[in-house]
PDB file of C-alpha atoms in Angstrom:
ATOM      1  CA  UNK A   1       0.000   0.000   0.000  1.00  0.00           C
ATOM      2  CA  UNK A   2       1.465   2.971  -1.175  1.00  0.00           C
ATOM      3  CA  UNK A   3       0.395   6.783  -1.589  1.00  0.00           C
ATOM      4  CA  UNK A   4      -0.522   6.634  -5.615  1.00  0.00           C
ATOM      5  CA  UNK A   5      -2.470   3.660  -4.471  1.00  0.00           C
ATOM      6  CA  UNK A   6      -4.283   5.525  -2.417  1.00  0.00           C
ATOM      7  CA  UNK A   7      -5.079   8.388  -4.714  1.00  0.00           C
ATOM      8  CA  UNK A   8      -6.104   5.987  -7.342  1.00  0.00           C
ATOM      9  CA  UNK A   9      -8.515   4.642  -4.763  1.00  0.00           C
ATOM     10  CA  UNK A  10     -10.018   8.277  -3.265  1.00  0.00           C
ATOM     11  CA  UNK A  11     -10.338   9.563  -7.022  1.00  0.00           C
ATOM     12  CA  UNK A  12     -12.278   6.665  -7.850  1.00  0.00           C
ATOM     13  CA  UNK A  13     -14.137   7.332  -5.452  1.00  0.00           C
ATOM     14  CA  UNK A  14     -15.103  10.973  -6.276  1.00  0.00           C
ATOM     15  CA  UNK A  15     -15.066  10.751  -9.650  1.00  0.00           C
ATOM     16  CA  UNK A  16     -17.032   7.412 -10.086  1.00  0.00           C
ATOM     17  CA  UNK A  17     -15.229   5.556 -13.138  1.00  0.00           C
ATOM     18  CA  UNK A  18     -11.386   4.418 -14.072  1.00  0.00           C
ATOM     19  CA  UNK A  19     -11.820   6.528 -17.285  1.00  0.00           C
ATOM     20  CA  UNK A  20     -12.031   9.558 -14.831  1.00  0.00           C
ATOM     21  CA  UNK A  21      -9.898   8.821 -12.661  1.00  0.00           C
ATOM     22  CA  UNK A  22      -7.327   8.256 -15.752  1.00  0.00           C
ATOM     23  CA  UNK A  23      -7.853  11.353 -17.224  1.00  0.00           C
ATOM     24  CA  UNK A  24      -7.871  13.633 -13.693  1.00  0.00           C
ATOM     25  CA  UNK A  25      -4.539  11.797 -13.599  1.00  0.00           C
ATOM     26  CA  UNK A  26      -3.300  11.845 -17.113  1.00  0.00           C
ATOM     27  CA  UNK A  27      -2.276   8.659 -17.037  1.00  0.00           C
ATOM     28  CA  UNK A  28      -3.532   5.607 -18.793  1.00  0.00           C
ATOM     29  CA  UNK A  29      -6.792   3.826 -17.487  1.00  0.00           C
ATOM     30  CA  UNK A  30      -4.709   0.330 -17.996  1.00  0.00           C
ATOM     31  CA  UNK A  31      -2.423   2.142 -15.506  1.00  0.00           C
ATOM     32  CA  UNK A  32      -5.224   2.717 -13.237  1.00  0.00           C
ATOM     33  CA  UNK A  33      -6.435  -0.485 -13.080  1.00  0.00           C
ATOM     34  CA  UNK A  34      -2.411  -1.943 -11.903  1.00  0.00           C
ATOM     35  CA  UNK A  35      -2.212   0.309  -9.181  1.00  0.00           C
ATOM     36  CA  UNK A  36      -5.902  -0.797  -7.950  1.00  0.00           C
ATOM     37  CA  UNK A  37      -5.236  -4.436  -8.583  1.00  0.00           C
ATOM     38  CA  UNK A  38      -1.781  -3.283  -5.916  1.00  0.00           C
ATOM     39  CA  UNK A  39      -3.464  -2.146  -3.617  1.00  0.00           C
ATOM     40  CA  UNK A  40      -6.152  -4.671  -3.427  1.00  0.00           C
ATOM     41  CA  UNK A  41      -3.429  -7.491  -2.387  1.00  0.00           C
ATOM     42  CA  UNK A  42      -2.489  -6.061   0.315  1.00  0.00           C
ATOM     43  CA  UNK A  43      -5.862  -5.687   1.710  1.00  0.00           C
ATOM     44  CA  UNK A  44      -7.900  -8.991   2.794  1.00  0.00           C
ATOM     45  CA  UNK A  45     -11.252  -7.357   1.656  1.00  0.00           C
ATOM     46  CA  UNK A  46     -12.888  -6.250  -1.472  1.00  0.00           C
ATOM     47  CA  UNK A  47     -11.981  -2.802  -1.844  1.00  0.00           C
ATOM     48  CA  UNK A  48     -14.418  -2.140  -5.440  1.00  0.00           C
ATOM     49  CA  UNK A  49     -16.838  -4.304  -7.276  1.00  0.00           C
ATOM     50  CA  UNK A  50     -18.982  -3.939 -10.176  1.00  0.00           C
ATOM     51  CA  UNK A  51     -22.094  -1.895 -10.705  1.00  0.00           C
ATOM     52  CA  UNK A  52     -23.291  -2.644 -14.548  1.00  0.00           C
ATOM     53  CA  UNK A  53     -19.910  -1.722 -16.349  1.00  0.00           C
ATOM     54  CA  UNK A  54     -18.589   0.822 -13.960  1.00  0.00           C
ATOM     55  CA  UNK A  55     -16.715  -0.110 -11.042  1.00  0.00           C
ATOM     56  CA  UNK A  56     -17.444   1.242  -8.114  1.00  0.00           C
ATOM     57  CA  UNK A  57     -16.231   1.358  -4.189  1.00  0.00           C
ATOM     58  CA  UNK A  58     -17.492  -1.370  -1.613  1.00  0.00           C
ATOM     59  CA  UNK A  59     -18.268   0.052   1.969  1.00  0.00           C
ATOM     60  CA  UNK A  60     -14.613  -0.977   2.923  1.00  0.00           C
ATOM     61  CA  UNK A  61     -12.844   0.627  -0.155  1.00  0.00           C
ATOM     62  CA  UNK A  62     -14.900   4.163   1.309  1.00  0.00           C
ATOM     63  CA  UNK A  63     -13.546   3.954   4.241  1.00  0.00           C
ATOM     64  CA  UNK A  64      -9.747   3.275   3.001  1.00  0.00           C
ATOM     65  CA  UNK A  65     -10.053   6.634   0.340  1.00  0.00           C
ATOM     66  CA  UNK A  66     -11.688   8.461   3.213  1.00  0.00           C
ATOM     67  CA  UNK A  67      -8.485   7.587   5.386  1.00  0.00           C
ATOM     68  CA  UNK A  68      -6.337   8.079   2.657  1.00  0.00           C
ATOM     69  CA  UNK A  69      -7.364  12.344   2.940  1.00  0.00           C
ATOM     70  CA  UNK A  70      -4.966  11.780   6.141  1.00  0.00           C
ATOM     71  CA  UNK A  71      -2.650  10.017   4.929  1.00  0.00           C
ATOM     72  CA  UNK A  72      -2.402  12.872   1.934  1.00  0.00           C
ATOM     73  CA  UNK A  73      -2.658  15.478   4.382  1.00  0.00           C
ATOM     74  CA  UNK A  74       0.264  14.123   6.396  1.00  0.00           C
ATOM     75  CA  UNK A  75       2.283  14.098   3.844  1.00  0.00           C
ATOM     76  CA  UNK A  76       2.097  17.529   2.346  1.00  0.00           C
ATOM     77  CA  UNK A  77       2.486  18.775   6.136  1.00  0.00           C
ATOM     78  CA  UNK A  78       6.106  16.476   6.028  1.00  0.00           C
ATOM     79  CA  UNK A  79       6.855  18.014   2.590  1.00  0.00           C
ATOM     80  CA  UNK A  80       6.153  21.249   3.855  1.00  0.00           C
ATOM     81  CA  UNK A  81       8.227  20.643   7.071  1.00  0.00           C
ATOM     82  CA  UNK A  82      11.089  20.023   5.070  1.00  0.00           C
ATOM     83  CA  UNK A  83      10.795  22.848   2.680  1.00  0.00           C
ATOM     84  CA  UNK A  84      10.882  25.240   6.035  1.00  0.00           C
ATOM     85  CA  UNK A  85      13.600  23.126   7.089  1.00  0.00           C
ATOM     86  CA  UNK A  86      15.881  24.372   4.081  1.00  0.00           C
ATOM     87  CA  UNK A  87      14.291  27.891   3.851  1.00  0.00           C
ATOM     88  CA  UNK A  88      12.583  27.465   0.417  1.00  0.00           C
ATOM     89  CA  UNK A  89      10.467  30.314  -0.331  1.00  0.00           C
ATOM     90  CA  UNK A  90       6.980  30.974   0.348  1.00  0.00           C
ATOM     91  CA  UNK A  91       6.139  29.303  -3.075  1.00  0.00           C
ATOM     92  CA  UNK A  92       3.065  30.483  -5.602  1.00  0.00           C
ATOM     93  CA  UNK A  93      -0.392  29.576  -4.762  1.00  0.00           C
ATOM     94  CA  UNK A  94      -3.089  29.297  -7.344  1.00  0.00           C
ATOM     95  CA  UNK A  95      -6.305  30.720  -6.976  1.00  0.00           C
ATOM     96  CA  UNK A  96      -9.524  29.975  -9.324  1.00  0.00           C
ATOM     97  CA  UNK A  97     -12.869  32.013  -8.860  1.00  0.00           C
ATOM     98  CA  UNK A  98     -15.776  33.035 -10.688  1.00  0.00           C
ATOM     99  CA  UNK A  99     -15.902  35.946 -12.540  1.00  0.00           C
ATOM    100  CA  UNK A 100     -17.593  38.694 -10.056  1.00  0.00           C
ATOM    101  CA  UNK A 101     -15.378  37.207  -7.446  1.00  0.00           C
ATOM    102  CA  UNK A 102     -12.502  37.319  -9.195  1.00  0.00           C
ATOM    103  CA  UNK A 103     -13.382  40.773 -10.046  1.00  0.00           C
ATOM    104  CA  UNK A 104     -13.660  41.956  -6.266  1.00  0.00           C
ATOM    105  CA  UNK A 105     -11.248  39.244  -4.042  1.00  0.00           C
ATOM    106  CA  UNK A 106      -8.365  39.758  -6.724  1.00  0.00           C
ATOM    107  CA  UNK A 107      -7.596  43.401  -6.484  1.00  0.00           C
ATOM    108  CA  UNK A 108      -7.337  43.094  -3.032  1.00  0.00           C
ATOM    109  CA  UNK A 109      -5.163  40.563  -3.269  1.00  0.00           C
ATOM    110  CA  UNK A 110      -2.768  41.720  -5.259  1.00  0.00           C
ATOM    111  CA  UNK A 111      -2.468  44.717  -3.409  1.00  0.00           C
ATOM    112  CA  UNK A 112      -1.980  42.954   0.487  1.00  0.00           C
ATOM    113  CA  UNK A 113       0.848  40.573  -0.997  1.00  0.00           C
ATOM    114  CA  UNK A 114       2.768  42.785  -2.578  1.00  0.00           C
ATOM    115  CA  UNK A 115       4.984  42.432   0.446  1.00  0.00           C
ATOM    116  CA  UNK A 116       8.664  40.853   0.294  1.00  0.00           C
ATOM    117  CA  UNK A 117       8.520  37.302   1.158  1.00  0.00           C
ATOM    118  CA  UNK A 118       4.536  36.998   0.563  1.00  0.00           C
ATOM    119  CA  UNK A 119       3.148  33.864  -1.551  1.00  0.00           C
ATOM    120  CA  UNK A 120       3.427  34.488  -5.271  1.00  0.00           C
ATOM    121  CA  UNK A 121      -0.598  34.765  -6.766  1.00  0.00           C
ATOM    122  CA  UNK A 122      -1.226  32.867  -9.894  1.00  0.00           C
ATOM    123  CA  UNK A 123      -5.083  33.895 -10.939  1.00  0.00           C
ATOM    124  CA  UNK A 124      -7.599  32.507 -12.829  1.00  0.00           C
ATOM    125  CA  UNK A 125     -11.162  32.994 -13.516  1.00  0.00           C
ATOM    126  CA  UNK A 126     -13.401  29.961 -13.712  1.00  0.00           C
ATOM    127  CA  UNK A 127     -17.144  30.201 -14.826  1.00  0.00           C
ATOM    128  CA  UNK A 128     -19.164  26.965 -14.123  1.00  0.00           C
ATOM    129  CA  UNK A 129     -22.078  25.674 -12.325  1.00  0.00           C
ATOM    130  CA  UNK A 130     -22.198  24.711  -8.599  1.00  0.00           C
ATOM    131  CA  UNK A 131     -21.169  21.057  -9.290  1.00  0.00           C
ATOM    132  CA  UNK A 132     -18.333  22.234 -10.941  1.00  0.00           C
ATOM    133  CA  UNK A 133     -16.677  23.643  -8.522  1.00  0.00           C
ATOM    134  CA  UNK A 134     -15.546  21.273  -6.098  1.00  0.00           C
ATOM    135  CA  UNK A 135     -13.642  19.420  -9.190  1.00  0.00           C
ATOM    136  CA  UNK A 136     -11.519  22.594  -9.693  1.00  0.00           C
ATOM    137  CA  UNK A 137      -9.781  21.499  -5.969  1.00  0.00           C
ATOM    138  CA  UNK A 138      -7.923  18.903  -7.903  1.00  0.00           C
ATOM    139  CA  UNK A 139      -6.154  21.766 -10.488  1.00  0.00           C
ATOM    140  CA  UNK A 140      -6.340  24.481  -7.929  1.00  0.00           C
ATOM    141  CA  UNK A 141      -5.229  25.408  -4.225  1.00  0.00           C
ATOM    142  CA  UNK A 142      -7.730  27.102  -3.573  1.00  0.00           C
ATOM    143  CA  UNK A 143     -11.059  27.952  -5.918  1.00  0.00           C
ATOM    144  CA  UNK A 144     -13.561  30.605  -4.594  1.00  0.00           C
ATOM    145  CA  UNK A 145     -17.355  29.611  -5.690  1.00  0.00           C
ATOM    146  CA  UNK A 146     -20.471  30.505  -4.858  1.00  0.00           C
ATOM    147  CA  UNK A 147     -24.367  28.810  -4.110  1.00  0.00           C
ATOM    148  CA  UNK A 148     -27.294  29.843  -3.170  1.00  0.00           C
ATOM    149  CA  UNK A 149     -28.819  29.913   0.630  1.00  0.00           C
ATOM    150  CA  UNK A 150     -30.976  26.923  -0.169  1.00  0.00           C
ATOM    151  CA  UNK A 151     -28.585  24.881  -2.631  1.00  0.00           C
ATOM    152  CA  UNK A 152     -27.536  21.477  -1.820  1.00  0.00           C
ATOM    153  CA  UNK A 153     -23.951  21.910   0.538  1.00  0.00           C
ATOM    154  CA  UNK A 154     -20.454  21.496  -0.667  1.00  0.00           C
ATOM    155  CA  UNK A 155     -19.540  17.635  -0.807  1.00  0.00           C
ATOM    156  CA  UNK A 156     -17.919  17.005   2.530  1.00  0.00           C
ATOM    157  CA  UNK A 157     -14.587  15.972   0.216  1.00  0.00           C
ATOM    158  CA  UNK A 158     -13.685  19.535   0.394  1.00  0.00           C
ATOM    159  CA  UNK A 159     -13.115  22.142   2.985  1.00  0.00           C
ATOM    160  CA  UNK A 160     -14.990  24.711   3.016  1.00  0.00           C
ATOM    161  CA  UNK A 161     -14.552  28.643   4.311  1.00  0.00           C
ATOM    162  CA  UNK A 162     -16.794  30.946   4.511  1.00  0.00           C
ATOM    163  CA  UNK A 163     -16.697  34.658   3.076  1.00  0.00           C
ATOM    164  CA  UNK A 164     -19.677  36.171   2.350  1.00  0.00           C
ATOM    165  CA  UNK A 165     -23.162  35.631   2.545  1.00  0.00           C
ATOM    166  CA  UNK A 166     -24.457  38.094   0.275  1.00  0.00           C
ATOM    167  CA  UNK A 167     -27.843  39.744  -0.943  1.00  0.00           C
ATOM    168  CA  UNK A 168     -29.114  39.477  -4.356  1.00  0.00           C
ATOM    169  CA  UNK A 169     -30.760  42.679  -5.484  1.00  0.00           C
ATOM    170  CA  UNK A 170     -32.821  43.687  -8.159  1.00  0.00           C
ATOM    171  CA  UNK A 171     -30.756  45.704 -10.913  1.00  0.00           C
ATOM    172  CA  UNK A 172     -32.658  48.420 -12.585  1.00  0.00           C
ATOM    173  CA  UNK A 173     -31.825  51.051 -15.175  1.00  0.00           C
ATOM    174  CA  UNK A 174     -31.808  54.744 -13.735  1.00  0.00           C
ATOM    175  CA  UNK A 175     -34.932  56.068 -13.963  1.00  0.00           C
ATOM    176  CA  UNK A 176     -36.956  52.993 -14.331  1.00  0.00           C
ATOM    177  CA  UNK A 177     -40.770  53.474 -12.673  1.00  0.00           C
ATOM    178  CA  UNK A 178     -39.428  50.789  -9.808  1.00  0.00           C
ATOM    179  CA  UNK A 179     -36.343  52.415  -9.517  1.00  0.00           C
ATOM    180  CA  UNK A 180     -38.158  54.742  -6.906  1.00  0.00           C
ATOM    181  CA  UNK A 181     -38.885  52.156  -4.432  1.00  0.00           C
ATOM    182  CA  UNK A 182     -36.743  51.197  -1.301  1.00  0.00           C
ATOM    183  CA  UNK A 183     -37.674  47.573  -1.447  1.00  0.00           C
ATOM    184  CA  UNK A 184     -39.051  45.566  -4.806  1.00  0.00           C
ATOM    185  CA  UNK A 185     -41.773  42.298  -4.027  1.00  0.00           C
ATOM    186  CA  UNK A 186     -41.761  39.379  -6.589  1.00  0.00           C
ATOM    187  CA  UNK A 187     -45.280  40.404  -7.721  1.00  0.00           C
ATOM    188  CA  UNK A 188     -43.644  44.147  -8.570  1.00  0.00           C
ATOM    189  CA  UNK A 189     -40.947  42.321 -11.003  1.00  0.00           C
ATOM    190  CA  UNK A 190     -42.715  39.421 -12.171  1.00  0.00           C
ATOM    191  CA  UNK A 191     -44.024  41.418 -15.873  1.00  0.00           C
ATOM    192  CA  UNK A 192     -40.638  42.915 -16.521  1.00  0.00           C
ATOM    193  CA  UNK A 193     -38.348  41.600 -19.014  1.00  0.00           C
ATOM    194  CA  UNK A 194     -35.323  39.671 -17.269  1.00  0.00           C
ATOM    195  CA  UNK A 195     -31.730  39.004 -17.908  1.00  0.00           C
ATOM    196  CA  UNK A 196     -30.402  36.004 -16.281  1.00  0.00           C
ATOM    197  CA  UNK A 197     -27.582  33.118 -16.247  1.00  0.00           C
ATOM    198  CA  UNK A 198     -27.398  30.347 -18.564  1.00  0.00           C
ATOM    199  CA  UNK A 199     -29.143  26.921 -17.363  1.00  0.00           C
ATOM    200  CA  UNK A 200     -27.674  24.986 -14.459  1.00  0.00           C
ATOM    201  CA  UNK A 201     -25.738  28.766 -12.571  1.00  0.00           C
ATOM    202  CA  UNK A 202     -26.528  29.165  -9.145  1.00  0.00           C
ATOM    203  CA  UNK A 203     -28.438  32.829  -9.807  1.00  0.00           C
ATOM    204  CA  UNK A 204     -31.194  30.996 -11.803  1.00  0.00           C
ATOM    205  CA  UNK A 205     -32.608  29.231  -8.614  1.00  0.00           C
ATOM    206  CA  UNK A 206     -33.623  32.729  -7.172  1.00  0.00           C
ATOM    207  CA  UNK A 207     -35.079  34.272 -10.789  1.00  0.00           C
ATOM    208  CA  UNK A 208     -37.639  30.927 -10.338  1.00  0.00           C
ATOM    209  CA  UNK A 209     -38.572  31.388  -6.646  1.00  0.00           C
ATOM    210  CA  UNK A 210     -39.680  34.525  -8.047  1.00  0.00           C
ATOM    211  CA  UNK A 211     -41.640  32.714 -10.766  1.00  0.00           C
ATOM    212  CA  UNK A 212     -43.171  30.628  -8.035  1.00  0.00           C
ATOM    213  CA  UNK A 213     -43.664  33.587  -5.559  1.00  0.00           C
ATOM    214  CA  UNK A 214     -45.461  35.851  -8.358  1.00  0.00           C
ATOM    215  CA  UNK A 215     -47.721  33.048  -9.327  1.00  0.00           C
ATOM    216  CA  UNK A 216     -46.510  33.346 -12.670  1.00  0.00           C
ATOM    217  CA  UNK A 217     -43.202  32.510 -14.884  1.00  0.00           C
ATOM    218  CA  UNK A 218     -41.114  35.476 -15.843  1.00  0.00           C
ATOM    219  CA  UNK A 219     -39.635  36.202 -19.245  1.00  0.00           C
ATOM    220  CA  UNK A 220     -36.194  35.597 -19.893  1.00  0.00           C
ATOM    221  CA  UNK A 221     -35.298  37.416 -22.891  1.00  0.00           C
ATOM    222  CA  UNK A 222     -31.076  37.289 -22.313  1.00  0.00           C
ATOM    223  CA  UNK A 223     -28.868  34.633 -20.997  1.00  0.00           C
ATOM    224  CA  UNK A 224     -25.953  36.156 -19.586  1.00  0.00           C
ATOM    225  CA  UNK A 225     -23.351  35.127 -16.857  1.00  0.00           C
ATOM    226  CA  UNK A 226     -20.691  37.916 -16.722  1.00  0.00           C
ATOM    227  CA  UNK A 227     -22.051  40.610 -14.471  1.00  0.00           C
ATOM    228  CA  UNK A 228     -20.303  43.438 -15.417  1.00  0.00           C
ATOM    229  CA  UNK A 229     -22.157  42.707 -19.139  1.00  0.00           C
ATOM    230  CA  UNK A 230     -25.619  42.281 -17.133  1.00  0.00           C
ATOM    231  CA  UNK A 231     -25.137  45.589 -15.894  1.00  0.00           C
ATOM    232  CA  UNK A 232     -24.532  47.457 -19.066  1.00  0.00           C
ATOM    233  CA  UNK A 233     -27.664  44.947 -20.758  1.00  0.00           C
ATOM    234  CA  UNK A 234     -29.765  46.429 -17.754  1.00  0.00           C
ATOM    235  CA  UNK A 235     -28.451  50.171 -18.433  1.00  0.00           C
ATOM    236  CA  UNK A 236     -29.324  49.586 -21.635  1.00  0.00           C
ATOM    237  CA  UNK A 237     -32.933  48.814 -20.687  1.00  0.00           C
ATOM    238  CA  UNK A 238     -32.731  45.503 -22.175  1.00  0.00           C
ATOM    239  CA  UNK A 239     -34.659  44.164 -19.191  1.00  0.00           C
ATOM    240  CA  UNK A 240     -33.876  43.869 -15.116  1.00  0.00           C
ATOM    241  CA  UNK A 241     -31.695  41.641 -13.315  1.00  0.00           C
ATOM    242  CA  UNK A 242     -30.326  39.811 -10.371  1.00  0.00           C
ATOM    243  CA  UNK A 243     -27.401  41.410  -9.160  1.00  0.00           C
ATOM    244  CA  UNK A 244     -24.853  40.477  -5.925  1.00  0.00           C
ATOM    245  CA  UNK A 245     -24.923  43.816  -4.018  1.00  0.00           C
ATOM    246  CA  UNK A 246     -20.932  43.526  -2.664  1.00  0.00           C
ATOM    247  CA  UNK A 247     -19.198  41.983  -5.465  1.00  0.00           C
ATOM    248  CA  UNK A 248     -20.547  43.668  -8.934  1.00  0.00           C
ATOM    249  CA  UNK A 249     -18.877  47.052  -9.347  1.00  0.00           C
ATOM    250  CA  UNK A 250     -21.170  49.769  -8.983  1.00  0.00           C
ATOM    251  CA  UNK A 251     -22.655  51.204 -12.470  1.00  0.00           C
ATOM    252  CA  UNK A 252     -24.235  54.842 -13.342  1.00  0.00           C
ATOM    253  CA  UNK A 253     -26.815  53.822 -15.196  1.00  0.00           C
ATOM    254  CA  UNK A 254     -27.743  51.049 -13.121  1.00  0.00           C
ATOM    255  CA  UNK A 255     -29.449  50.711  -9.401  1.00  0.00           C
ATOM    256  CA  UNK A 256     -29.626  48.010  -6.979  1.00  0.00           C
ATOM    257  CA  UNK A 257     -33.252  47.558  -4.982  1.00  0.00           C
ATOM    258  CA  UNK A 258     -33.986  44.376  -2.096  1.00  0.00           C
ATOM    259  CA  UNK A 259     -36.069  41.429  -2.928  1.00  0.00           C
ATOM    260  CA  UNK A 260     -38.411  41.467  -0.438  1.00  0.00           C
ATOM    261  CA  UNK A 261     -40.374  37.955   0.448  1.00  0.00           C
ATOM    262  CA  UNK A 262     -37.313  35.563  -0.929  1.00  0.00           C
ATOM    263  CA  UNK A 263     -34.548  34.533   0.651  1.00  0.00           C
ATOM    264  CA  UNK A 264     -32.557  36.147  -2.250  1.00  0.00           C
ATOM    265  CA  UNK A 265     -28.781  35.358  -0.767  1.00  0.00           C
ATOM    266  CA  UNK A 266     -25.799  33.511  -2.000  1.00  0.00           C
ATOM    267  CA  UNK A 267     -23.312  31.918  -0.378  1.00  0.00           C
ATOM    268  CA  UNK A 268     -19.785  33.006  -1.383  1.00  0.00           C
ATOM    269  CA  UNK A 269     -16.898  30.269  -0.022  1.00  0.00           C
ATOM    270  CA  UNK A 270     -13.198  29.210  -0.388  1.00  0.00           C
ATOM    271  CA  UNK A 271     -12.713  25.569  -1.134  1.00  0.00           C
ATOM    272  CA  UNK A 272      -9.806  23.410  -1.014  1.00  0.00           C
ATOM    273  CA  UNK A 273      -8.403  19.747  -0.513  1.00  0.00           C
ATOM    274  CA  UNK A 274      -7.348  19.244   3.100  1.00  0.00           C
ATOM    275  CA  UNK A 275      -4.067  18.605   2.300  1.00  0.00           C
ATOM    276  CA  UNK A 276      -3.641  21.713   0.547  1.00  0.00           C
ATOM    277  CA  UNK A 277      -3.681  24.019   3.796  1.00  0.00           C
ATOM    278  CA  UNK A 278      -0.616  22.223   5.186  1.00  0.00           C
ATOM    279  CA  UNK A 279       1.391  24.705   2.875  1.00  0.00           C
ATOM    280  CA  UNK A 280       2.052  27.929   4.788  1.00  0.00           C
ATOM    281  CA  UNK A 281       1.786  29.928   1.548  1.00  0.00           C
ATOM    282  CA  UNK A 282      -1.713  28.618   1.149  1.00  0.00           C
ATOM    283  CA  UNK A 283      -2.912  29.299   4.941  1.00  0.00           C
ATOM    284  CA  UNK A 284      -1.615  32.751   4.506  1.00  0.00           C
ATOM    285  CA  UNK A 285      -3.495  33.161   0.796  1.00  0.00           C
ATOM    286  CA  UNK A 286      -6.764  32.165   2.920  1.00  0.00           C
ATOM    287  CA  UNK A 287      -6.048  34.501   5.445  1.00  0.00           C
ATOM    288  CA  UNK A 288      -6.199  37.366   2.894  1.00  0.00           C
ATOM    289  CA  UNK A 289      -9.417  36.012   1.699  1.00  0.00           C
ATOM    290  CA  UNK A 290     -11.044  36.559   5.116  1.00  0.00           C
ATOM    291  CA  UNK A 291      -9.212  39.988   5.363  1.00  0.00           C
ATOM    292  CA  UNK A 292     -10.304  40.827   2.152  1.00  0.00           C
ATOM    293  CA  UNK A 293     -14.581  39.961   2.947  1.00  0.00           C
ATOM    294  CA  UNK A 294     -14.474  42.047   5.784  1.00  0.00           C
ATOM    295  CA  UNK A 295     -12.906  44.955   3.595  1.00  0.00           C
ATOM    296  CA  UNK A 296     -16.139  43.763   0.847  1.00  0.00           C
ATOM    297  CA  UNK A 297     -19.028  43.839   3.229  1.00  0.00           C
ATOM    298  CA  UNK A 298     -17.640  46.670   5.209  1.00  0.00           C
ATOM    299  CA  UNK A 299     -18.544  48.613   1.508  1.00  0.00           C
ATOM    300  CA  UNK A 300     -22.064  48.048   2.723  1.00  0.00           C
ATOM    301  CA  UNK A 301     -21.750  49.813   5.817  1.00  0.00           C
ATOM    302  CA  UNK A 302     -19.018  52.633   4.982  1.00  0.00           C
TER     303      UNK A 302
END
């Protein structure tokens, strides 16, 4: 039992087929299959069996690749024992996030590290559903996502951080007949024209509780998911919008009003592998996440 046998084994796991696992890996599934057929002789019990034509984990194979997270995470803490031990530098840390994150968290960023000796950044911007963001743990050390208040939780695979929990407001053009209100109801919004995300976003959840909470399905007439494009769509009057209230940059031709009635919130979070946080670099990187939510809500209040 060694520590590729063990990755083979948690991967296969997550990602539910040798093909998978393969590719996540970029080896060969052939290769996959040696290092399973490994580990299973040095274990007295079935570790996978058969379900159809994938293969699958038995109860005992679960509980090795949920072990195996230790085992990982021990090691990178050794590794990163030893690269303290010779004074090796803080290293570079790579951060994914989606696109209005990006947009706020990465500034900020860039600005607190500029310090000698900080963690080196290397950014990149990620736009994909809620499923797809756990995945991004195995490319990235740390990804920032986002779901909504009522959206099924982060697999427990991954640890999770909290950042912001922030409103979803209704964008308007300046000088719209709503625009004039402190506080917009579903019924109030339900006839306008809307701009929302594509199919399977985390935003489109919210646009149908207001369906549901209007009595009545609302017209989509534009699928976008960059927000900084919604906004100039919505100055345009090309139709209203759900907008984050901290992390879109504010626009003159556009204004934000609360969703009354819904719980119109999304969750905005750091993930990353456990074993990832045993680098210093990393834990300091996260650190500057939570520095840099404060400085984003405080916006709110200042």
């Amino acid at each position: 039992m060694d520590e590729r046998q063990l990755r083979v084994l948690r991967e296969l796991g997550e990602l539910g087929s040798v093909t998978a696992v393969a590719e996540a890996l970029r080896v060969t599934p052939s290769a996959i299959s040696q290092q399973l057929r490994l580990l299973q002789r040095s274990v007295p019990v079935p570790l996978t069996e058969r379900a159809g034509r994938r293969l699958v984990l038995t109860a005992a194979g679960q509980a090795l690749a949920e072990a195996a997270i230790g085992v990982e995470t021990a090691l990178a803490r050794a590794r990163h024992t030893i690269e303290e031990y010779v004074d090796e530098p803080a290293g570079t840390v790579s951060l994914a996030a989606f696109h209005s994150g990006a947009a706020a968290f990465y500034p900020l960023l860039l600005r607190r590290l500029r310090t000698p000796g900080a963690p080196r950044l290397a950014l990149h911007d990620e736009d994909v559903p809620q499923a797809g963001f756990p995945p991004l743990t195995r490319s990235y050390d740390l990804v920032v996502a986002h779901r909504l208040d009522h959206a099924p939780p982060w697999p427990r695979t991954t640890v999770v951080t909290p950042l912001l929990r922030e409103p979803l407001d209704i964008a308007l053009p300046v000088g719209h007949p709503l625009a004039g209100r402190s506080a917009l109801t579903a019924r109030d919004v339900a006839d306008e024209p809307w701009i929302s995300v594509h199919d399977g976003f985390p935003l489109l959840a919210t646009v149908d509780a207001v369906s549901a909470a209007a009595g009545r399905r609302v017209e989509i007439v534009h699928r976008v998911n960059e927000i900084s494009v919604v906004a100039e769509v919505v100055a345009a009057g090309g139709g209203i919008a759900l907008m984050p209230r901290w992390t879109s940059r504010p626009h003159p031709g556009v204004v934000l009003r609360p969703l009354s009635g819904i719980g119109a919130h999304r969750h905005v979070d750091v993930l990353h592998r456990p074993e990832s946080a045993a680098r210093g670099a990393v834990r300091t990187v996260l650190g500057e996440l939570l520095a840099a939510a404060r400085a984003i809500r405080s916006r709110d209040t200042g």
